[in-house]
Short mmCIF file of N, CA, C and O in Angstrom, two decimals:
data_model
loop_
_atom_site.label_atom_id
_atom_site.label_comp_id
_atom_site.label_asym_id
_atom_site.label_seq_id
_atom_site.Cartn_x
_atom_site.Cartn_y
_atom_site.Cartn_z
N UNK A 1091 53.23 119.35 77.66
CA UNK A 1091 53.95 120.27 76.79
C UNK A 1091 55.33 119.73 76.44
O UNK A 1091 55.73 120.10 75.33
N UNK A 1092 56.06 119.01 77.07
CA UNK A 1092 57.17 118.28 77.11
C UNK A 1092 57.88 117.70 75.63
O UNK A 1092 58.90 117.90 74.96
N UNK A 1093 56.41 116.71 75.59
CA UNK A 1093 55.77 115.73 74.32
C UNK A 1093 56.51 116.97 73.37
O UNK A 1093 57.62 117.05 72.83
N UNK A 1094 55.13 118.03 73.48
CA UNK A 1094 54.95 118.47 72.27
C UNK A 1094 56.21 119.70 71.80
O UNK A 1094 56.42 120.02 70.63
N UNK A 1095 56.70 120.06 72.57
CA UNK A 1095 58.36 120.76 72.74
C UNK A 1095 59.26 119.92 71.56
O UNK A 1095 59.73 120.20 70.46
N UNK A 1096 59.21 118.73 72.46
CA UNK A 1096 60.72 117.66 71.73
C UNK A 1096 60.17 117.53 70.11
O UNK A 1096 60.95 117.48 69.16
N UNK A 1097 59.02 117.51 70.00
CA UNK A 1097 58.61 117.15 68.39
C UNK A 1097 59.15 118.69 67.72
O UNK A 1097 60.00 118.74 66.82
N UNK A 1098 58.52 119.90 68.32
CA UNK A 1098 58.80 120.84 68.11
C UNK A 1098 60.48 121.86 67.16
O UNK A 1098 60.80 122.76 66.39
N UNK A 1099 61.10 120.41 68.34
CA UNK A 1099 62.60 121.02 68.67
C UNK A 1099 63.12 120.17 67.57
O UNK A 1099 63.62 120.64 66.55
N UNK A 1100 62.93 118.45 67.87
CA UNK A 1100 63.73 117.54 67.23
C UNK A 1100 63.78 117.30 65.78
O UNK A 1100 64.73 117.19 65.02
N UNK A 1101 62.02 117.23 65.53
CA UNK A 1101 61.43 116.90 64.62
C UNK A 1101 61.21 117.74 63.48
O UNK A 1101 61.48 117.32 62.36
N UNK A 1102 60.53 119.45 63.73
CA UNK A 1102 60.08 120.36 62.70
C UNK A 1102 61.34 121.00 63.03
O UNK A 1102 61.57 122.00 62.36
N UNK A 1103 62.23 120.68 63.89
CA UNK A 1103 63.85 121.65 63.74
C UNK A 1103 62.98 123.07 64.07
O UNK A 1103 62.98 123.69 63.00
N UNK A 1104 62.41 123.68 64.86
CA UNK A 1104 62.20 124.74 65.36
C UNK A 1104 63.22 124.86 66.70
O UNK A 1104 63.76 124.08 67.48
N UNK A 1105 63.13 126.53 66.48
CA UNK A 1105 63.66 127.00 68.00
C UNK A 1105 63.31 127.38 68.81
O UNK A 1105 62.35 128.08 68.52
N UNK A 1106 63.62 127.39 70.55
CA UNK A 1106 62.76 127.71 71.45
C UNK A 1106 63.29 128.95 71.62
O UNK A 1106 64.40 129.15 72.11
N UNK A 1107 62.59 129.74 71.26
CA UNK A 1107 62.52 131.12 71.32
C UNK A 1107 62.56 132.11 72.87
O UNK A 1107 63.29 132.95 73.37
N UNK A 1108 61.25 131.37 73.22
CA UNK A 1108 61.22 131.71 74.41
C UNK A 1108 60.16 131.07 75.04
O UNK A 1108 59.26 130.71 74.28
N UNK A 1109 60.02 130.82 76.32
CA UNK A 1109 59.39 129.19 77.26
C UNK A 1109 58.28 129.09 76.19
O UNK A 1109 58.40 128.05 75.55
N UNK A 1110 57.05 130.00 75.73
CA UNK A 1110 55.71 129.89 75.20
C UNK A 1110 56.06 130.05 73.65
O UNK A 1110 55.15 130.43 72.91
N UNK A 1111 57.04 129.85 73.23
CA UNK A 1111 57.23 129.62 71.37
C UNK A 1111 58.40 129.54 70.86
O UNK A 1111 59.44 129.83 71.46
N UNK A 1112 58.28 129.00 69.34
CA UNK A 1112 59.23 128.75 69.02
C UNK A 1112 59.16 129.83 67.25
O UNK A 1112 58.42 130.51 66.55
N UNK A 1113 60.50 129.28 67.35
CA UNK A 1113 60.64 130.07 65.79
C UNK A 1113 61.28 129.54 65.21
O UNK A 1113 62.36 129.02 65.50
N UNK A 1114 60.42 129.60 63.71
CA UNK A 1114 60.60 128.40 62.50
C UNK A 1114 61.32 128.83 61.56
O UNK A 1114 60.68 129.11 60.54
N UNK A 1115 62.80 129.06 61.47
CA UNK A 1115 63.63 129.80 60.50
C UNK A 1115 63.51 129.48 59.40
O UNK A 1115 63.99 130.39 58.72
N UNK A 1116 62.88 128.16 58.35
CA UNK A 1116 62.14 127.75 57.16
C UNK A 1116 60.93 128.72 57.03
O UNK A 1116 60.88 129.13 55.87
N UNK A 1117 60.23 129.07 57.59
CA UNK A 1117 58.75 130.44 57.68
C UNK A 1117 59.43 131.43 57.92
O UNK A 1117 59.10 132.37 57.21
N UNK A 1118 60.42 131.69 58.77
CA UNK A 1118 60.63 132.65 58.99
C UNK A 1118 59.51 133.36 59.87
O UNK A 1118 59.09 134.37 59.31
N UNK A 1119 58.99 133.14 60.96
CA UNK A 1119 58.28 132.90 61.73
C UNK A 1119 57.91 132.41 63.08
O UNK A 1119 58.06 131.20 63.19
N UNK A 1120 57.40 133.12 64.33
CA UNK A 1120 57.15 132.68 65.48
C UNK A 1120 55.64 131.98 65.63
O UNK A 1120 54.56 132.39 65.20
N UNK A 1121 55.92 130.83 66.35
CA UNK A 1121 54.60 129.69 66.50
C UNK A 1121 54.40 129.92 68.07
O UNK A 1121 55.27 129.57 68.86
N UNK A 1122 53.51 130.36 68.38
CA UNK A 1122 53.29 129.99 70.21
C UNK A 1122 52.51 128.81 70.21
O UNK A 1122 51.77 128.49 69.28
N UNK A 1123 52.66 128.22 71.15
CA UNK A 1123 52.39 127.26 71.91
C UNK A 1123 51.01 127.12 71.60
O UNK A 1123 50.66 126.09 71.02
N UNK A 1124 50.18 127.97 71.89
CA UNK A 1124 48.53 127.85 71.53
C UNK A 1124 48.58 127.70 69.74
O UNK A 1124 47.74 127.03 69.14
N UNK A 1125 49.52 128.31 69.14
CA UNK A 1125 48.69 127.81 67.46
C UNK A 1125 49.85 126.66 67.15
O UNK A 1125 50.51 126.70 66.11
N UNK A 1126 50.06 125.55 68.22
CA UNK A 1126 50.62 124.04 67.38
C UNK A 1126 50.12 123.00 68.35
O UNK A 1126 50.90 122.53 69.18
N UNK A 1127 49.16 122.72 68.31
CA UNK A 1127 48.74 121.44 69.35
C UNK A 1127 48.03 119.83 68.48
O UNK A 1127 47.00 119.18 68.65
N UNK A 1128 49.19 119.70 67.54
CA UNK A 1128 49.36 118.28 67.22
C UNK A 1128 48.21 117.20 67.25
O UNK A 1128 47.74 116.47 66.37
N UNK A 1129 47.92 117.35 68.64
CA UNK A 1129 47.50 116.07 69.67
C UNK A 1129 45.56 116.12 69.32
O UNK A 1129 44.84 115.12 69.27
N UNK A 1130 45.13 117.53 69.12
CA UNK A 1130 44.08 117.89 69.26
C UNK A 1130 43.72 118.70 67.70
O UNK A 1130 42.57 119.08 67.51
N UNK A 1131 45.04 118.95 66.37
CA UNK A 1131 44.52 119.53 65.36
C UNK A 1131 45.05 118.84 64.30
O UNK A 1131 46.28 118.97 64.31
N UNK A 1132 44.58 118.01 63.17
CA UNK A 1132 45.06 117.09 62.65
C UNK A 1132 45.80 117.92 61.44
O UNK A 1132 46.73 117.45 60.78
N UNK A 1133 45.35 118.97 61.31
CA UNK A 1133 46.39 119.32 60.53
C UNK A 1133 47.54 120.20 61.13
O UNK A 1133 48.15 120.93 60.35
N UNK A 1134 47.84 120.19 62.22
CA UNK A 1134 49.11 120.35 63.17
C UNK A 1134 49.84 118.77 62.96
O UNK A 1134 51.03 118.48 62.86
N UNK A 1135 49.04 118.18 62.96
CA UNK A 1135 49.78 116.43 62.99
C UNK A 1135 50.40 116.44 61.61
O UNK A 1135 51.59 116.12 61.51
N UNK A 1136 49.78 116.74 60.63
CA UNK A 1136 49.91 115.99 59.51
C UNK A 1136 51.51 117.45 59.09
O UNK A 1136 51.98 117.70 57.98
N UNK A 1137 51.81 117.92 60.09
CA UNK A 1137 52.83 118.92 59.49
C UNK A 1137 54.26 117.91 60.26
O UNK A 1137 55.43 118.26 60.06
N UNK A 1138 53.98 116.88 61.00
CA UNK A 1138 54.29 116.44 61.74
C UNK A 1138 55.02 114.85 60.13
O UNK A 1138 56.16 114.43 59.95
N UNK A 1139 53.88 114.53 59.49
CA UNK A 1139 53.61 113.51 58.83
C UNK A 1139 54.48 113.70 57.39
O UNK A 1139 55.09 112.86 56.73
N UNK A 1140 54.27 115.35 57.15
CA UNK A 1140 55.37 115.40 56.34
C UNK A 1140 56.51 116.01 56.55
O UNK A 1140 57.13 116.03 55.49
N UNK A 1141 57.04 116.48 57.31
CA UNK A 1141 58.54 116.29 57.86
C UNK A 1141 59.03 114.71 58.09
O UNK A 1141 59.92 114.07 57.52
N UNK A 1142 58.49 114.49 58.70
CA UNK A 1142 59.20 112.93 58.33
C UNK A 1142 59.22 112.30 57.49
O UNK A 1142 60.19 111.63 57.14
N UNK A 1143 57.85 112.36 56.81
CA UNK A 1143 58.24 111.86 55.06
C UNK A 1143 59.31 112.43 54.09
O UNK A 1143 59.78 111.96 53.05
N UNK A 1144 59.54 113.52 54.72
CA UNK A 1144 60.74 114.64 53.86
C UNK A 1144 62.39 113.38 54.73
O UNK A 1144 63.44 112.95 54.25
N UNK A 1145 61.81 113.29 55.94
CA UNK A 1145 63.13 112.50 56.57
C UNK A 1145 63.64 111.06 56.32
O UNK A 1145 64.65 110.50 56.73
N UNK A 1146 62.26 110.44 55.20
CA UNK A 1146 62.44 109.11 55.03
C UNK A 1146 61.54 108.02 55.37
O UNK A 1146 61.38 106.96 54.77
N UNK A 1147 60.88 108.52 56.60
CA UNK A 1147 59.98 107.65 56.82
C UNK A 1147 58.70 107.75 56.31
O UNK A 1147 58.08 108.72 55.87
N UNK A 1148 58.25 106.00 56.51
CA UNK A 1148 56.75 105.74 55.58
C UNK A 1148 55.46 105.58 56.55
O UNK A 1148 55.16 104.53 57.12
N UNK A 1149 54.72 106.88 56.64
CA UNK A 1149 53.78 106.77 57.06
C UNK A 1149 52.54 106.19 57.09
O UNK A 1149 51.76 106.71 56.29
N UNK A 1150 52.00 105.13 57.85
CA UNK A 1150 51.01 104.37 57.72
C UNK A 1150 50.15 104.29 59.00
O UNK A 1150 50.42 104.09 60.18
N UNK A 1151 48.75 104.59 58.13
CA UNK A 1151 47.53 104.22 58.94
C UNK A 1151 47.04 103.15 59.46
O UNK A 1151 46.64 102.43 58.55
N UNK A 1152 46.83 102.60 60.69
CA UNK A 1152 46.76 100.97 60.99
C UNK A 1152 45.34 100.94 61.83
O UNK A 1152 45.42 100.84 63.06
N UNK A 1153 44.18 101.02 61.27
CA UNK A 1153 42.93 101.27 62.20
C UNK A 1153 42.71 102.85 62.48
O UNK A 1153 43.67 103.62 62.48
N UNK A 1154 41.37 103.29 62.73
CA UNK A 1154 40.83 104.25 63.24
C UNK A 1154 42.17 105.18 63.93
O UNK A 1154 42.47 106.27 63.44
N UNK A 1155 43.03 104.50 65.29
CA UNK A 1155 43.70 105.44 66.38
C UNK A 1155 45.18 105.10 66.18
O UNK A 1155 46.01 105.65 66.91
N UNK A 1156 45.67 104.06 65.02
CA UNK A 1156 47.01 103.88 65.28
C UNK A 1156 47.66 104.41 63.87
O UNK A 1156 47.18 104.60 62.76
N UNK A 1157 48.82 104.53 64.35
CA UNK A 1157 49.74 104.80 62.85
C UNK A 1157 51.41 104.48 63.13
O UNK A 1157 51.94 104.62 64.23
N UNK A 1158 51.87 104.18 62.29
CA UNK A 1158 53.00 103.91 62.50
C UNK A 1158 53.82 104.78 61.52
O UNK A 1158 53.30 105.32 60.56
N UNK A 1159 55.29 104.89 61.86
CA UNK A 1159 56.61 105.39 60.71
C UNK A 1159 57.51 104.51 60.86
O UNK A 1159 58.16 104.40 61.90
N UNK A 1160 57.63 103.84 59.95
CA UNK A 1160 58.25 102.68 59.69
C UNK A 1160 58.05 101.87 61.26
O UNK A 1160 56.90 101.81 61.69
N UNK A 1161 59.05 101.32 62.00
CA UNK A 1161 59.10 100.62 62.70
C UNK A 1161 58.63 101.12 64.03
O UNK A 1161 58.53 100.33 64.97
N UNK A 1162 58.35 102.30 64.16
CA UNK A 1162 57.69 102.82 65.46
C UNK A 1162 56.11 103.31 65.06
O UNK A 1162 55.79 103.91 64.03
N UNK A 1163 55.29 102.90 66.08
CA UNK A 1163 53.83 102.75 66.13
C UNK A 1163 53.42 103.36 67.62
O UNK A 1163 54.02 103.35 68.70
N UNK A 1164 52.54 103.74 67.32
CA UNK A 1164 51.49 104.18 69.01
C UNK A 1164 49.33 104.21 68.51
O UNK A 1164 48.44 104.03 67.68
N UNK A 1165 49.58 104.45 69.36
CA UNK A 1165 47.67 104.41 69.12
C UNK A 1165 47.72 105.93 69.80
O UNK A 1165 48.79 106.47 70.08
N UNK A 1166 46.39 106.57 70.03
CA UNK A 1166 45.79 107.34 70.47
C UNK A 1166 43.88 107.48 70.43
O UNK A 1166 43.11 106.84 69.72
N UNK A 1167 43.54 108.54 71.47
CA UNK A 1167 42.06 108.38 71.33
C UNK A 1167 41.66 108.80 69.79
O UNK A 1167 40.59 108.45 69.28
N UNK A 1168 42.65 109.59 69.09
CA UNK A 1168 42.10 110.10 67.60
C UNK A 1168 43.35 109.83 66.90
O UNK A 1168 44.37 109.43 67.46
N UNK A 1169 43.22 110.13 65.33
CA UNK A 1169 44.74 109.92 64.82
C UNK A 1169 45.58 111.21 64.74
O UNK A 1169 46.70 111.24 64.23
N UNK A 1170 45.10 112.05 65.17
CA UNK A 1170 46.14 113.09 65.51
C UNK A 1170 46.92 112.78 66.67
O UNK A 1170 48.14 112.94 66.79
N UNK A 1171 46.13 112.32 67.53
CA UNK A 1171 47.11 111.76 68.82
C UNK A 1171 48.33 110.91 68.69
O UNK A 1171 49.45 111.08 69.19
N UNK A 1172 47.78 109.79 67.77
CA UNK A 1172 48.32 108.59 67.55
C UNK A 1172 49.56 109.03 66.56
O UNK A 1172 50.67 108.52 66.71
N UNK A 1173 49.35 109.86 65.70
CA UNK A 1173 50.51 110.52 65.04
C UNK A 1173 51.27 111.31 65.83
O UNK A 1173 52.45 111.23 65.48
N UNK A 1174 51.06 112.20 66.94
CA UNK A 1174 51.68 112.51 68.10
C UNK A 1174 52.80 111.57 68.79
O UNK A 1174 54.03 111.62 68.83
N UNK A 1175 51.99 110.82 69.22
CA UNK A 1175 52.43 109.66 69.86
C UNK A 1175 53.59 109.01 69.38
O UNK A 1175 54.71 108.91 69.88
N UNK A 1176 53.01 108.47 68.03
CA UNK A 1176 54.40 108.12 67.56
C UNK A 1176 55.95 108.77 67.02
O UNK A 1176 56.99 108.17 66.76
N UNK A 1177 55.62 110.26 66.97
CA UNK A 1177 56.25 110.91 66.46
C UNK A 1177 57.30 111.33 67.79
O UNK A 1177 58.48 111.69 67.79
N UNK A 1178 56.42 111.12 68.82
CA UNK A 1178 57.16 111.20 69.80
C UNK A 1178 58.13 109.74 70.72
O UNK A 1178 59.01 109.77 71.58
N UNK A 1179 57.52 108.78 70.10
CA UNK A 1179 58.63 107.38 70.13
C UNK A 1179 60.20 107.53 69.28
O UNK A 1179 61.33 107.09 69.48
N UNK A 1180 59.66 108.28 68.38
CA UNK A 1180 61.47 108.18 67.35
C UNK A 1180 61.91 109.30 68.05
O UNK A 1180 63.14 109.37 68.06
N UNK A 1181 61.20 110.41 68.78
CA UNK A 1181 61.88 111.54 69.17
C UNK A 1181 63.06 110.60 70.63
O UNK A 1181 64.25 110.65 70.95
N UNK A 1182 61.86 109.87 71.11
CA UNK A 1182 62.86 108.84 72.31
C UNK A 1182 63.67 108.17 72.30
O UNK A 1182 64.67 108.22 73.02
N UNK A 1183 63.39 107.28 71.37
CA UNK A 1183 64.29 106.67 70.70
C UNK A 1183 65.76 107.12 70.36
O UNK A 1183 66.80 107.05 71.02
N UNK A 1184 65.51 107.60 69.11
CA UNK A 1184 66.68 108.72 69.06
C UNK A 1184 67.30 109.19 70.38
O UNK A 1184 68.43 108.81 70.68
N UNK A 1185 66.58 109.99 71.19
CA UNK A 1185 67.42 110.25 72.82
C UNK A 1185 67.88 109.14 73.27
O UNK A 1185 69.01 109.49 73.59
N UNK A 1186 67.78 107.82 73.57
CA UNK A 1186 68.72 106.81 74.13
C UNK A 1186 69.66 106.44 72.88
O UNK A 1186 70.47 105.59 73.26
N UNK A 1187 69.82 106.75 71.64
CA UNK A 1187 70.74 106.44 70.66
C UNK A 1187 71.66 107.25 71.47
O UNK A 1187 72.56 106.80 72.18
N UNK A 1188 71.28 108.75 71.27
CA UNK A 1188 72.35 109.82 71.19
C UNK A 1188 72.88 109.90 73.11
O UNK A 1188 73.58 110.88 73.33
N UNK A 1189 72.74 109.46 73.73
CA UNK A 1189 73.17 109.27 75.15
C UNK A 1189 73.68 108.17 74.77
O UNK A 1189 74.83 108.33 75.16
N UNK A 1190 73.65 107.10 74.25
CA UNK A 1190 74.60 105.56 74.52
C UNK A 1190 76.13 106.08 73.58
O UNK A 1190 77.31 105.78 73.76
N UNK A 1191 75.55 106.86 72.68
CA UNK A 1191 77.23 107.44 71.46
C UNK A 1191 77.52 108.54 72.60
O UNK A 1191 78.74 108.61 72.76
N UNK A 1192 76.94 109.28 73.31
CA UNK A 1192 77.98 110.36 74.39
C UNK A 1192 78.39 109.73 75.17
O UNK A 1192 79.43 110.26 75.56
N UNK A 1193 78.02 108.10 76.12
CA UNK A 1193 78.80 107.71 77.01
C UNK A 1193 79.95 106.97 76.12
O UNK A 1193 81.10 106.93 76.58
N UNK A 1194 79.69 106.45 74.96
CA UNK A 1194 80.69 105.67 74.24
C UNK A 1194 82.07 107.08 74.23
O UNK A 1194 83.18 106.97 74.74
N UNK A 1195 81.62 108.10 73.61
CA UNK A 1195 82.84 108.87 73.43
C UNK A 1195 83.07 108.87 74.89
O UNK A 1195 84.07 108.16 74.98
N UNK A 1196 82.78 109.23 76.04
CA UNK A 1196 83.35 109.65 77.06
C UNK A 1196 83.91 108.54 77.80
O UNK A 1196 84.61 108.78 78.79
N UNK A 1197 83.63 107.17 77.37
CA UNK A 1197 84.37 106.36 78.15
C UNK A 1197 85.83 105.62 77.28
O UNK A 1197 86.58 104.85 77.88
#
C-alpha cells in the first residue's frame, strides 16, 4: 500500500483523507483504497500515464511488461504493474532529490 499511497499523494496530487482514502479536489471526490489499485487495473494505471504526460513526461512501451517515462523504466508481471513500478521510481527519485535540497538548506 506504501507504493501505491506515494503515487497517490505525489503523483495524482490527492489527499489522504483518512488511513483507507484519499480525496481528489480536481473530482471533487473520495477514492478508497479498494477503487484505485494501479498494479492490478490498467485503467487505474493509465490515470497514472496521463498525469504525467500532463507533467511532461514521454510515455513508452518497451516489450509486453516494461515501460518507461523518459529516463526511468521498471518491468512488471503485466503492464499495469510495470507502469506502477515505474511511476513509483520518479516518485523515489524525487524523494532523494528533495532530502539532499533539505540537508543542503540545513547545513
Amino acid at each position: 500500500m506504501m507504493k501505491i499511497d506515494a503515487i497517490a499523494r505525489r503523483i495524482l496530487g490527492w489527499k489522504l483523507n483518512r488511513w483507507d482514502r484519499w480525496y481528489d479536489y480536481e473530482q471533487g471526490k473520495f477514492i478508497h483504497e479498494s477503487e484505485f489499485q494501479p498494479e492490478q487495473n490498467i485503467d487505474h494505471a493509465m490515470l497514472i500515464v496521463d498525469r504525467l504526460e500532463g507533467l511532461g513526461f514521454t510515455y513508452e512501451i518497451k516489450g509486453l511488461s516494461k515501460v518507461c517515462f523518459n529516463d526511468f523504466c521498471a518491468t512488471g508481471e503485466s503492464l499495469a504493474q510495470a507502469i506502477t513500478n515505474a511511476a513509483y521510481e520518479i516518485v523515489e527519485q524525487n524523494s532523494v532529490m528533495d532530502r539532499t535540497r533539505l540537508w543542503q538548506k540545513l547545513c
